[in-house]
Short mmCIF file of C-alpha atoms in Angstrom, two decimals:
data_model
loop_
_atom_site.label_atom_id
_atom_site.label_comp_id
_atom_site.label_asym_id
_atom_site.label_seq_id
_atom_site.Cartn_x
_atom_site.Cartn_y
_atom_site.Cartn_z
CA MET Y 1 -117.92 41.47 8.35
CA ALA Y 2 -114.51 42.02 6.86
CA THR Y 3 -111.71 40.81 9.05
CA LEU Y 4 -109.78 43.64 10.56
CA VAL Y 5 -106.06 43.61 9.95
CA ILE Y 6 -104.19 45.01 12.90
CA SER Y 7 -101.18 46.72 11.42
CA GLN Y 8 -98.27 48.08 13.35
CA SER Y 9 -97.38 51.61 12.30
CA PRO Y 10 -93.82 51.59 10.87
CA VAL Y 11 -91.35 52.30 13.66
CA GLY Y 12 -88.79 54.91 12.75
CA GLY Y 13 -85.08 54.66 13.46
CA PHE Y 14 -83.12 51.61 14.55
CA SER Y 15 -84.51 48.71 16.56
CA PHE Y 16 -82.47 47.99 19.65
CA GLU Y 17 -84.61 45.19 21.07
CA ASN Y 18 -81.74 42.73 20.90
CA CYS Y 19 -79.61 45.10 23.01
CA LYS Y 20 -82.24 44.96 25.75
CA ARG Y 21 -82.38 41.19 25.43
CA ASN Y 22 -78.58 40.93 25.67
CA ALA Y 23 -78.52 43.16 28.75
CA VAL Y 24 -81.16 40.95 30.40
CA LEU Y 25 -79.23 37.78 29.50
CA GLU Y 26 -76.02 39.22 30.93
CA GLY Y 27 -77.83 40.18 34.15
CA GLU Y 28 -79.27 36.69 34.51
CA ALA Y 29 -75.91 35.08 33.84
CA ASN Y 30 -74.23 37.26 36.47
CA LYS Y 31 -76.93 36.37 39.00
CA VAL Y 32 -76.15 32.67 38.57
CA GLY Y 33 -72.47 33.48 38.94
CA CYS Y 34 -71.14 32.97 35.44
CA SER Y 35 -70.32 35.51 32.76
CA LEU Y 36 -71.18 35.54 29.08
CA PRO Y 37 -68.30 34.23 26.93
CA ALA Y 38 -65.98 37.02 25.88
CA ALA Y 39 -65.65 37.50 22.14
CA ARG Y 40 -62.19 36.54 20.93
CA LYS Y 41 -60.33 39.52 19.49
CA THR Y 42 -57.57 39.04 16.98
CA GLY Y 43 -55.15 41.72 18.33
CA THR Y 44 -53.71 42.06 14.89
CA THR Y 45 -51.52 43.83 12.41
CA ILE Y 46 -53.06 44.12 8.93
CA CYS Y 47 -52.11 46.47 6.13
CA GLY Y 48 -52.52 47.15 2.43
CA VAL Y 49 -50.64 49.10 -0.22
CA VAL Y 50 -51.42 50.14 -3.81
CA PHE Y 51 -48.49 49.64 -6.18
CA LYS Y 52 -47.95 50.09 -9.90
CA ASP Y 53 -49.87 47.04 -11.15
CA GLY Y 54 -52.31 46.37 -8.30
CA VAL Y 55 -52.81 45.96 -4.58
CA ILE Y 56 -50.93 43.97 -1.91
CA LEU Y 57 -52.61 42.98 1.38
CA GLY Y 58 -50.63 41.71 4.37
CA ALA Y 59 -51.54 40.23 7.75
CA ASP Y 60 -49.97 38.49 10.74
CA THR Y 61 -51.31 35.11 11.93
CA ARG Y 62 -51.82 35.32 15.70
CA ALA Y 63 -55.26 35.17 17.37
CA THR Y 64 -55.36 36.05 21.09
CA GLU Y 65 -57.89 35.37 23.82
CA GLY Y 66 -57.05 37.98 26.45
CA MET Y 67 -53.28 37.76 26.63
CA ILE Y 68 -53.00 34.07 25.72
CA VAL Y 69 -52.38 32.98 22.14
CA ALA Y 70 -55.43 31.03 21.00
CA ASP Y 71 -54.33 30.30 17.43
CA LYS Y 72 -50.73 30.55 16.28
CA ASN Y 73 -51.54 30.33 12.58
CA CYS Y 74 -54.97 31.72 11.76
CA SER Y 75 -55.85 33.18 8.38
CA LYS Y 76 -56.82 36.86 8.44
CA ILE Y 77 -57.01 37.54 4.71
CA HIS Y 78 -60.55 36.63 3.65
CA TYR Y 79 -61.94 35.96 0.19
CA ILE Y 80 -64.60 38.35 -1.06
CA SER Y 81 -64.51 37.67 -4.79
CA PRO Y 82 -61.85 36.35 -7.21
CA ASN Y 83 -60.48 39.88 -7.62
CA ILE Y 84 -61.21 41.29 -4.13
CA TYR Y 85 -59.77 40.20 -0.76
CA CYS Y 86 -60.30 41.64 2.71
CA CYS Y 87 -58.08 41.58 5.85
CA GLY Y 88 -59.93 41.65 9.17
CA ALA Y 89 -58.98 42.90 12.64
CA GLY Y 90 -61.09 43.04 15.79
CA THR Y 91 -63.50 40.33 16.94
CA ALA Y 92 -62.59 37.14 15.04
CA ALA Y 93 -66.17 35.89 14.55
CA ASP Y 94 -67.32 39.31 13.34
CA THR Y 95 -64.63 39.64 10.66
CA GLU Y 96 -65.18 36.06 9.49
CA MET Y 97 -68.98 36.25 9.23
CA THR Y 98 -69.15 39.79 7.84
CA THR Y 99 -66.75 38.99 5.00
CA GLN Y 100 -68.59 35.75 4.24
CA ILE Y 101 -71.97 37.49 4.10
CA ILE Y 102 -70.71 40.23 1.80
CA SER Y 103 -68.85 37.70 -0.35
CA SER Y 104 -72.06 35.74 -0.83
CA ASN Y 105 -74.13 38.83 -1.61
CA LEU Y 106 -71.47 40.11 -4.00
CA GLU Y 107 -71.44 36.83 -5.93
CA LEU Y 108 -75.22 37.06 -6.41
CA HIS Y 109 -74.84 40.71 -7.41
CA ALA Y 110 -72.13 39.84 -9.95
CA LEU Y 111 -74.36 37.16 -11.49
CA SER Y 112 -77.16 39.69 -11.70
CA THR Y 113 -75.03 42.41 -13.34
CA GLY Y 114 -73.03 39.96 -15.47
CA ARG Y 115 -69.85 41.87 -14.63
CA LEU Y 116 -66.78 41.39 -12.44
CA PRO Y 117 -67.59 42.94 -9.04
CA ARG Y 118 -66.04 46.29 -8.19
CA VAL Y 119 -64.17 47.08 -4.98
CA ALA Y 120 -66.36 50.15 -4.41
CA THR Y 121 -69.41 47.87 -4.37
CA ALA Y 122 -67.90 45.61 -1.70
CA ASN Y 123 -66.91 48.71 0.28
CA ARG Y 124 -70.45 50.11 0.07
CA MET Y 125 -72.01 46.81 1.17
CA LEU Y 126 -69.62 46.42 4.11
CA LYS Y 127 -70.03 49.97 5.38
CA GLN Y 128 -73.82 49.88 5.14
CA MET Y 129 -73.94 46.66 7.16
CA LEU Y 130 -71.50 47.86 9.82
CA PHE Y 131 -73.32 51.19 10.21
CA ARG Y 132 -76.62 49.36 10.57
CA TYR Y 133 -75.19 47.62 13.66
CA GLN Y 134 -73.87 50.90 15.08
CA GLY Y 135 -70.40 49.56 15.90
CA TYR Y 136 -71.60 46.47 17.77
CA ILE Y 137 -70.02 44.32 15.07
CA GLY Y 138 -66.35 44.74 15.99
CA ALA Y 139 -64.84 44.35 12.53
CA ALA Y 140 -62.05 46.66 11.34
CA LEU Y 141 -61.26 45.75 7.73
CA VAL Y 142 -58.71 46.48 5.03
CA LEU Y 143 -60.39 45.87 1.68
CA GLY Y 144 -58.34 45.68 -1.50
CA GLY Y 145 -58.82 44.51 -5.05
CA MET Y 146 -58.49 45.08 -8.76
CA ASP Y 147 -61.43 45.88 -11.03
CA CYS Y 148 -62.16 47.55 -14.38
CA ASN Y 149 -61.23 50.96 -12.92
CA GLY Y 150 -57.84 49.87 -11.60
CA PRO Y 151 -56.50 48.94 -8.14
CA HIS Y 152 -58.41 50.17 -5.07
CA LEU Y 153 -57.72 50.04 -1.31
CA TYR Y 154 -60.16 50.93 1.47
CA SER Y 155 -60.01 50.86 5.28
CA ILE Y 156 -63.35 50.23 7.00
CA TYR Y 157 -63.95 50.95 10.70
CA PRO Y 158 -66.42 49.10 12.98
CA HIS Y 159 -68.86 52.01 13.05
CA GLY Y 160 -69.06 52.12 9.27
CA SER Y 161 -66.75 54.93 8.14
CA THR Y 162 -64.37 54.20 5.27
CA ASP Y 163 -61.25 55.79 3.84
CA LYS Y 164 -59.94 55.30 0.32
CA LEU Y 165 -56.16 55.57 0.51
CA PRO Y 166 -52.95 54.36 -1.18
CA TYR Y 167 -51.71 52.69 2.04
CA VAL Y 168 -53.62 51.68 5.19
CA THR Y 169 -53.01 49.73 8.42
CA MET Y 170 -55.45 48.43 11.06
CA GLY Y 171 -55.35 46.48 14.33
CA SER Y 172 -53.35 46.76 17.55
CA GLY Y 173 -50.08 46.74 15.57
CA SER Y 174 -51.26 49.41 13.12
CA LEU Y 175 -49.02 52.10 14.59
CA ALA Y 176 -45.89 49.97 14.17
CA ALA Y 177 -46.87 49.08 10.58
CA MET Y 178 -47.83 52.66 9.68
CA ALA Y 179 -44.44 53.86 10.92
CA VAL Y 180 -42.80 51.64 8.28
CA PHE Y 181 -45.22 52.80 5.56
CA GLU Y 182 -44.74 56.48 6.33
CA ASP Y 183 -40.99 55.99 6.08
CA ARG Y 184 -40.74 54.01 2.85
CA TYR Y 185 -43.96 54.31 0.83
CA LYS Y 186 -43.60 55.73 -2.69
CA PRO Y 187 -46.32 55.89 -5.36
CA ASP Y 188 -46.04 53.43 -8.30
CA MET Y 189 -43.68 50.91 -6.70
CA GLU Y 190 -42.68 47.67 -8.42
CA GLU Y 191 -44.19 44.42 -7.18
CA GLU Y 192 -41.07 43.10 -5.42
CA GLU Y 193 -40.43 46.41 -3.67
CA ALA Y 194 -44.06 46.66 -2.57
CA LYS Y 195 -44.00 43.05 -1.26
CA ARG Y 196 -40.87 43.85 0.76
CA LEU Y 197 -42.55 46.98 2.17
CA VAL Y 198 -45.70 45.11 3.25
CA ARG Y 199 -43.61 42.28 4.71
CA ASP Y 200 -41.54 44.76 6.74
CA ALA Y 201 -44.63 46.62 7.95
CA ILE Y 202 -46.25 43.41 9.22
CA ALA Y 203 -42.91 42.32 10.74
CA ALA Y 204 -42.77 45.62 12.67
CA GLY Y 205 -46.20 44.80 14.08
CA ILE Y 206 -45.25 41.20 14.85
CA PHE Y 207 -42.09 42.05 16.80
CA ASN Y 208 -43.19 45.26 18.52
CA ASP Y 209 -46.84 44.57 19.28
CA LEU Y 210 -47.75 41.85 21.79
CA GLY Y 211 -51.14 41.29 20.15
CA SER Y 212 -49.56 40.24 16.82
CA GLY Y 213 -47.15 37.45 16.05
CA SER Y 214 -46.14 34.27 14.22
CA ASN Y 215 -46.04 34.44 10.42
CA ILE Y 216 -46.70 36.95 7.63
CA ASP Y 217 -49.40 36.23 5.03
CA LEU Y 218 -49.46 38.18 1.78
CA CYS Y 219 -52.06 38.56 -0.98
CA VAL Y 220 -50.98 40.15 -4.27
CA ILE Y 221 -53.89 41.18 -6.52
CA THR Y 222 -53.09 42.30 -10.06
CA LYS Y 223 -55.03 42.34 -13.33
CA GLY Y 224 -55.64 38.70 -14.21
CA LYS Y 225 -53.36 37.25 -11.49
CA LEU Y 226 -53.94 36.53 -7.84
CA ASP Y 227 -51.22 35.31 -5.44
CA TYR Y 228 -52.40 34.18 -2.01
CA ILE Y 229 -49.08 33.54 -0.31
CA ARG Y 230 -49.61 31.80 3.02
CA PRO Y 231 -47.12 32.01 4.63
CA HIS Y 232 -45.00 34.50 2.77
CA ASP Y 233 -42.52 34.66 5.63
CA GLU Y 234 -42.27 32.31 8.59
CA ALA Y 235 -40.90 35.05 10.81
CA ASN Y 236 -41.13 32.96 13.98
CA LYS Y 237 -40.46 29.27 14.13
CA LYS Y 238 -41.79 27.14 16.98
CA GLY Y 239 -39.16 26.72 19.70
CA VAL Y 240 -37.41 23.36 19.69
CA ARG Y 241 -37.50 21.45 22.96
CA THR Y 242 -34.47 19.33 23.82
CA GLY Y 243 -36.16 16.95 26.26
CA ASP Y 244 -38.38 14.00 25.40
CA TYR Y 245 -41.83 14.24 26.96
CA LYS Y 246 -43.50 11.14 25.60
CA TYR Y 247 -45.34 9.01 28.14
CA LYS Y 248 -45.11 5.24 28.24
CA ARG Y 249 -48.29 3.25 27.83
CA GLY Y 250 -49.89 2.78 31.25
CA THR Y 251 -48.72 6.08 32.76
CA THR Y 252 -52.30 7.31 33.13
CA GLY Y 253 -53.99 5.40 35.94
CA VAL Y 254 -57.07 3.40 34.95
CA LEU Y 255 -59.84 3.54 37.56
CA SER Y 256 -62.42 1.28 35.94
CA LYS Y 257 -63.02 -0.41 32.63
CA THR Y 258 -66.30 -1.22 30.81
CA THR Y 259 -66.35 -2.87 27.38
CA LEU Y 260 -69.21 -2.48 24.90
CA ASN Y 261 -69.12 -5.09 22.17
CA LEU Y 262 -70.30 -3.36 19.00
CA GLU Y 263 -71.15 -5.13 15.76
CA VAL Y 264 -69.52 -3.60 12.67
CA VAL Y 265 -72.28 -3.15 10.06
CA GLU Y 266 -70.62 -0.82 7.53
CA GLU Y 267 -67.14 0.63 7.02
CA THR Y 268 -66.53 3.81 5.02
CA VAL Y 269 -63.48 6.03 4.58
CA GLN Y 270 -63.79 9.82 4.39
CA THR Y 271 -60.64 11.78 3.64
CA MET Y 272 -59.97 14.78 5.88
CA ASP Y 273 -58.90 18.12 4.43
CA THR Y 274 -55.60 18.75 6.18
CA SER Y 275 -54.58 21.78 4.09
CA MET O 1 -111.39 47.20 18.01
CA ILE O 2 -107.97 48.19 16.93
CA SER O 3 -105.26 48.11 19.55
CA SER O 4 -102.29 50.31 19.11
CA HIS O 5 -98.80 49.12 19.85
CA THR O 6 -96.55 51.46 21.72
CA LEU O 7 -93.54 52.66 19.83
CA ALA O 8 -90.52 50.53 20.57
CA ASP O 9 -88.42 51.87 23.40
CA PRO O 10 -84.89 52.44 22.14
CA GLY O 11 -83.62 50.78 25.31
CA LYS O 12 -80.58 51.60 27.37
CA MET O 13 -78.16 53.02 24.85
CA ARG O 14 -74.90 54.77 25.42
CA ASP O 15 -75.28 58.51 25.53
CA TYR O 16 -72.89 60.32 23.31
CA HIS O 17 -73.36 63.73 24.89
CA TYR O 18 -71.55 65.25 27.88
CA THR O 19 -73.12 64.10 31.16
CA GLY O 20 -71.10 66.16 33.61
CA PRO O 21 -67.67 65.82 35.28
CA VAL O 22 -66.34 62.27 35.03
CA GLU O 23 -63.95 60.93 37.67
CA HIS O 24 -60.88 59.23 36.22
CA ARG O 25 -59.10 57.04 38.71
CA PHE O 26 -55.31 57.13 38.71
CA SER O 27 -53.92 53.65 39.28
CA PRO O 28 -50.58 53.55 41.12
CA TYR O 29 -49.87 50.10 39.66
CA SER O 30 -49.18 48.84 36.17
CA PHE O 31 -48.51 45.30 35.03
CA ASN O 32 -45.13 44.80 33.36
CA GLY O 33 -45.40 41.10 32.62
CA GLY O 34 -42.69 38.48 32.96
CA THR O 35 -42.43 34.96 34.29
CA VAL O 36 -40.09 33.54 36.96
CA LEU O 37 -39.38 29.97 37.93
CA ALA O 38 -37.29 28.31 40.63
CA VAL O 39 -36.33 24.65 41.14
CA ALA O 40 -34.50 23.13 44.12
CA GLY O 41 -32.31 20.07 43.75
CA GLU O 42 -30.26 17.97 46.15
CA ASP O 43 -27.23 20.30 46.14
CA PHE O 44 -28.23 23.02 43.69
CA ALA O 45 -30.98 25.53 42.99
CA ILE O 46 -32.06 27.16 39.72
CA VAL O 47 -33.79 30.51 39.34
CA ALA O 48 -34.89 31.43 35.80
CA SER O 49 -36.81 34.34 34.31
CA ASP O 50 -37.61 35.71 30.90
CA THR O 51 -36.17 39.13 30.02
CA ARG O 52 -39.14 40.88 28.41
CA LEU O 53 -40.51 44.05 30.04
CA SER O 54 -43.89 45.02 28.62
CA GLU O 55 -46.81 47.33 29.30
CA GLY O 56 -50.21 47.02 27.64
CA TYR O 57 -49.50 45.84 24.10
CA SER O 58 -46.02 47.41 23.92
CA ILE O 59 -42.54 46.21 24.83
CA HIS O 60 -40.39 48.47 26.99
CA SER O 61 -37.27 46.31 26.88
CA ARG O 62 -36.19 42.93 25.52
CA ASP O 63 -33.28 42.70 27.99
CA SER O 64 -34.60 43.24 31.50
CA PRO O 65 -33.98 40.05 33.54
CA LYS O 66 -36.05 39.51 36.63
CA CYS O 67 -33.48 37.52 38.67
CA TYR O 68 -31.54 39.56 41.21
CA LYS O 69 -28.50 38.21 43.06
CA LEU O 70 -28.79 38.79 46.81
CA THR O 71 -25.90 36.76 48.29
CA ASP O 72 -23.49 34.11 47.00
CA THR O 73 -26.07 31.46 47.77
CA THR O 74 -29.38 33.24 47.11
CA VAL O 75 -31.12 34.66 44.05
CA ILE O 76 -34.58 36.27 44.02
CA GLY O 77 -36.92 36.41 41.04
CA CYS O 78 -39.47 39.26 41.03
CA SER O 79 -42.27 39.77 38.50
CA GLY O 80 -45.30 42.06 38.42
CA PHE O 81 -45.00 45.83 38.64
CA HIS O 82 -41.42 46.73 37.71
CA GLY O 83 -41.35 49.88 39.85
CA ASP O 84 -42.11 47.87 42.98
CA CYS O 85 -39.65 45.11 41.91
CA LEU O 86 -36.79 47.63 41.78
CA THR O 87 -37.69 49.28 45.09
CA LEU O 88 -38.18 45.96 46.85
CA THR O 89 -34.81 44.59 45.72
CA LYS O 90 -33.13 47.83 46.86
CA ILE O 91 -34.77 47.50 50.29
CA ILE O 92 -33.72 43.83 50.55
CA ASP O 93 -30.11 44.72 49.62
CA ALA O 94 -30.04 47.43 52.29
CA ARG O 95 -31.45 45.08 54.94
CA LEU O 96 -28.87 42.41 53.98
CA LYS O 97 -26.08 44.93 54.54
CA MET O 98 -27.54 45.97 57.90
CA TYR O 99 -27.74 42.35 59.03
CA LYS O 100 -24.16 41.69 57.88
CA HIS O 101 -22.84 44.68 59.78
CA SER O 102 -24.68 43.96 63.02
CA ASN O 103 -24.39 40.14 63.06
CA ASN O 104 -21.08 39.67 61.24
CA LYS O 105 -22.48 36.96 58.99
CA THR O 106 -24.35 36.67 55.69
CA MET O 107 -28.08 36.02 55.83
CA THR O 108 -29.13 32.44 55.05
CA SER O 109 -31.84 31.75 52.43
CA GLY O 110 -34.39 30.88 55.12
CA ALA O 111 -33.64 34.09 57.01
CA ILE O 112 -34.02 36.18 53.86
CA ALA O 113 -37.36 34.53 53.18
CA ALA O 114 -38.63 35.27 56.69
CA MET O 115 -37.42 38.85 56.43
CA LEU O 116 -39.08 39.37 53.04
CA SER O 117 -42.35 38.13 54.47
CA THR O 118 -42.28 40.84 57.15
CA ILE O 119 -41.25 43.52 54.64
CA LEU O 120 -44.17 42.61 52.36
CA TYR O 121 -46.71 42.42 55.20
CA GLY O 122 -45.53 45.82 56.45
CA ARG O 123 -47.22 47.17 53.32
CA ARG O 124 -50.39 45.13 53.80
CA PHE O 125 -52.68 48.03 52.91
CA PHE O 126 -50.75 49.37 49.90
CA PRO O 127 -48.95 46.23 48.76
CA TYR O 128 -45.87 45.80 46.63
CA TYR O 129 -47.34 44.44 43.40
CA VAL O 130 -44.59 41.84 43.11
CA TYR O 131 -44.69 38.04 42.87
CA ASN O 132 -41.47 36.83 44.50
CA ILE O 133 -39.66 33.52 44.38
CA ILE O 134 -36.41 33.02 46.27
CA GLY O 135 -34.06 30.23 45.20
CA GLY O 136 -30.85 29.27 46.96
CA LEU O 137 -28.96 26.86 49.20
CA ASP O 138 -29.94 26.45 52.85
CA GLU O 139 -27.50 26.14 55.77
CA HIS O 140 -27.06 22.41 55.04
CA GLY O 141 -26.16 23.02 51.39
CA LYS O 142 -29.42 21.61 50.05
CA GLY O 143 -31.46 23.45 47.43
CA ALA O 144 -34.31 25.62 48.75
CA VAL O 145 -37.14 27.49 47.03
CA TYR O 146 -39.43 29.93 48.85
CA SER O 147 -42.49 31.30 47.06
CA PHE O 148 -44.43 34.42 48.13
CA ASP O 149 -47.67 36.19 47.40
CA PRO O 150 -47.78 40.02 47.15
CA VAL O 151 -48.53 40.49 50.87
CA GLY O 152 -45.97 38.12 52.36
CA SER O 153 -47.50 34.67 52.73
CA TYR O 154 -44.73 32.18 51.98
CA GLN O 155 -43.76 28.55 52.08
CA ARG O 156 -40.81 26.38 51.20
CA ASP O 157 -41.22 24.44 47.96
CA THR O 158 -39.27 22.11 45.71
CA TYR O 159 -40.30 24.03 42.59
CA LYS O 160 -42.52 27.02 41.82
CA ALA O 161 -43.49 29.19 38.86
CA GLY O 162 -44.69 32.78 39.24
CA GLY O 163 -45.70 35.66 37.00
CA SER O 164 -47.82 35.88 33.87
CA ALA O 165 -47.27 32.34 32.50
CA SER O 166 -47.24 30.65 35.94
CA ALA O 167 -50.57 28.90 35.31
CA MET O 168 -49.07 27.30 32.19
CA LEU O 169 -45.74 26.26 33.76
CA GLN O 170 -46.82 25.03 37.18
CA PRO O 171 -48.85 21.99 35.98
CA LEU O 172 -45.97 20.90 33.73
CA LEU O 173 -43.52 21.13 36.64
CA ASP O 174 -45.96 19.23 38.89
CA ASN O 175 -45.90 16.43 36.34
CA GLN O 176 -42.20 16.36 35.44
CA ILE O 177 -40.58 17.14 38.81
CA GLY O 178 -43.31 16.11 41.24
CA PHE O 179 -44.32 13.03 39.17
CA LYS O 180 -47.97 13.93 39.78
CA ASN O 181 -50.74 12.18 37.84
CA MET O 182 -48.42 9.47 36.59
CA GLU O 183 -48.41 5.81 37.50
CA GLY O 184 -45.69 3.25 37.27
CA VAL O 185 -42.94 5.89 36.84
CA GLN O 186 -39.66 5.67 38.72
CA HIS O 187 -39.14 8.65 41.02
CA VAL O 188 -35.55 9.44 40.01
CA PRO O 189 -34.02 12.38 41.88
CA LEU O 190 -33.58 15.48 39.70
CA THR O 191 -30.06 16.02 38.35
CA GLN O 192 -28.73 19.50 37.64
CA ASP O 193 -28.49 18.96 33.86
CA LYS O 194 -31.99 17.52 33.62
CA ALA O 195 -33.35 20.42 35.66
CA VAL O 196 -31.69 23.04 33.42
CA GLN O 197 -32.96 21.28 30.30
CA LEU O 198 -36.48 21.13 31.77
CA VAL O 199 -36.43 24.81 32.70
CA LYS O 200 -35.37 25.79 29.17
CA ASP O 201 -38.01 23.59 27.52
CA VAL O 202 -40.74 24.86 29.81
CA PHE O 203 -39.98 28.50 28.97
CA ILE O 204 -39.86 27.73 25.24
CA SER O 205 -43.39 26.36 25.57
CA ALA O 206 -44.60 29.32 27.65
CA ALA O 207 -43.28 31.79 25.05
CA GLU O 208 -45.44 30.07 22.40
CA ARG O 209 -48.71 30.88 24.13
CA ASP O 210 -48.19 33.77 26.56
CA VAL O 211 -47.70 37.16 24.90
CA TYR O 212 -45.88 38.61 27.94
CA THR O 213 -43.18 35.91 27.90
CA GLY O 214 -40.43 35.89 25.30
CA ASP O 215 -37.25 37.52 23.93
CA ALA O 216 -34.66 35.73 26.09
CA LEU O 217 -34.35 33.45 29.11
CA ARG O 218 -31.89 34.08 31.94
CA VAL O 219 -31.02 31.00 34.04
CA CYS O 220 -29.07 31.36 37.30
CA ILE O 221 -27.67 28.09 38.68
CA ILE O 222 -26.69 28.22 42.36
CA THR O 223 -24.25 25.64 43.69
CA LYS O 224 -21.69 25.68 46.49
CA GLU O 225 -19.15 26.78 43.85
CA GLY O 226 -21.11 29.96 43.24
CA ILE O 227 -23.72 31.35 40.87
CA SER O 228 -23.40 30.74 37.11
CA GLU O 229 -25.64 32.41 34.54
CA GLN O 230 -26.85 31.33 31.11
CA THR O 231 -28.87 33.32 28.58
CA ILE O 232 -30.75 31.59 25.78
CA PRO O 233 -32.94 33.23 23.11
CA LEU O 234 -36.74 32.81 23.00
CA ARG O 235 -39.44 33.84 20.49
CA LYS O 236 -39.37 37.58 19.85
CA ASP O 237 -42.93 38.09 18.58
#
């Protein structure tokens, strides 16, 4: 007798089983009395502008956890390919992982086609992934780069819609940055003028939006040249304290002491990347 | 025998269509941020606050100090909901005048603290959303700090931080002024200069990590000579 193969008829539409699982997990966590860890949002100002020879992307460097600053100097401009970079706002883990996944897939795609990847391809890959997750991946992106068809700039929203525009802003400080763009943007600007414009737009977000702060990072993408300037402008220096708060040895009370005598078998040195 | 699997249930998803009238609650409160701090010394008191007024992710004003002078020997710091801060300070000023006119003397710091407690508890069921700290000199000329909760519970302290960055400042003050969690350290009494320097440093650190604290710091130093004020800049981002 031939073995019967029980096949599941293909289920149409999206599968939301993980949503049910997450709801159950959250219920169980609440019953015990704890809550699931809140995703850290970047509360950001990011922007991009197309100028005469290419594209400039700008971002602030503050990451917040609620209303506390978690990271004073995080990097929000992510690498996609040598000619394409992407700024990310929203949930920090989502922007980081999404850009890494698309960067990896794009590299494989470029090897398969034998050509430099195009910005439209990266845009298509990002929007298809974000739409597949129906907005649950909280990544709002500004994608910019230079390819064989010229400079391109896209804004990508968490639900998967995209806009192809000459200047875009995203994040909690997007209104402040867009105000600067709407005032001073002109088509076909020179590089220095465009860098000043992006710097001022991010500065508007840094000083007027509580979710953005610290320094301004810039990424200038032109044909054949890429400038990742981090930081372009240290708009806020760390406050200098006048007092001395060093503690003398022995200030921390020692309750008990146990010594384990270990035998040194091998000693190796591994340099740490402190860049 | 072939068993059939049921089609996957889409699960509890958000509905995007209109489900009927939705009740939106109006909240009479809003949080305007800000941090206040008061330190009492042997013959002086310091009340300090940042000057940023914010709401949500926006800044209303970079120059709105939260220290209010009540008498020549008392300053109050109020943070929380700015509307209630303004009304509360107006009520306290009126009550100070009434006391002066009927008793022919200025209210002492301890008396103001007791009075504020009753004013706050009078609104127990629709509280003033204000975190108060009173700093001043008591009848013996020694520094006094009284800290309150929104409904009037209060106590006399040596030092206290209140407002949005209070959780960051209070442990540092416990260590530096109260000498907590330190062994073998000489308990030197706090001098006025050291206290002012500590207050400035502590706010510089709070402005690094709390988004609601920044712009500028207003320090009011209360001594028997009077009240002197200093303003120093903080991070503006």
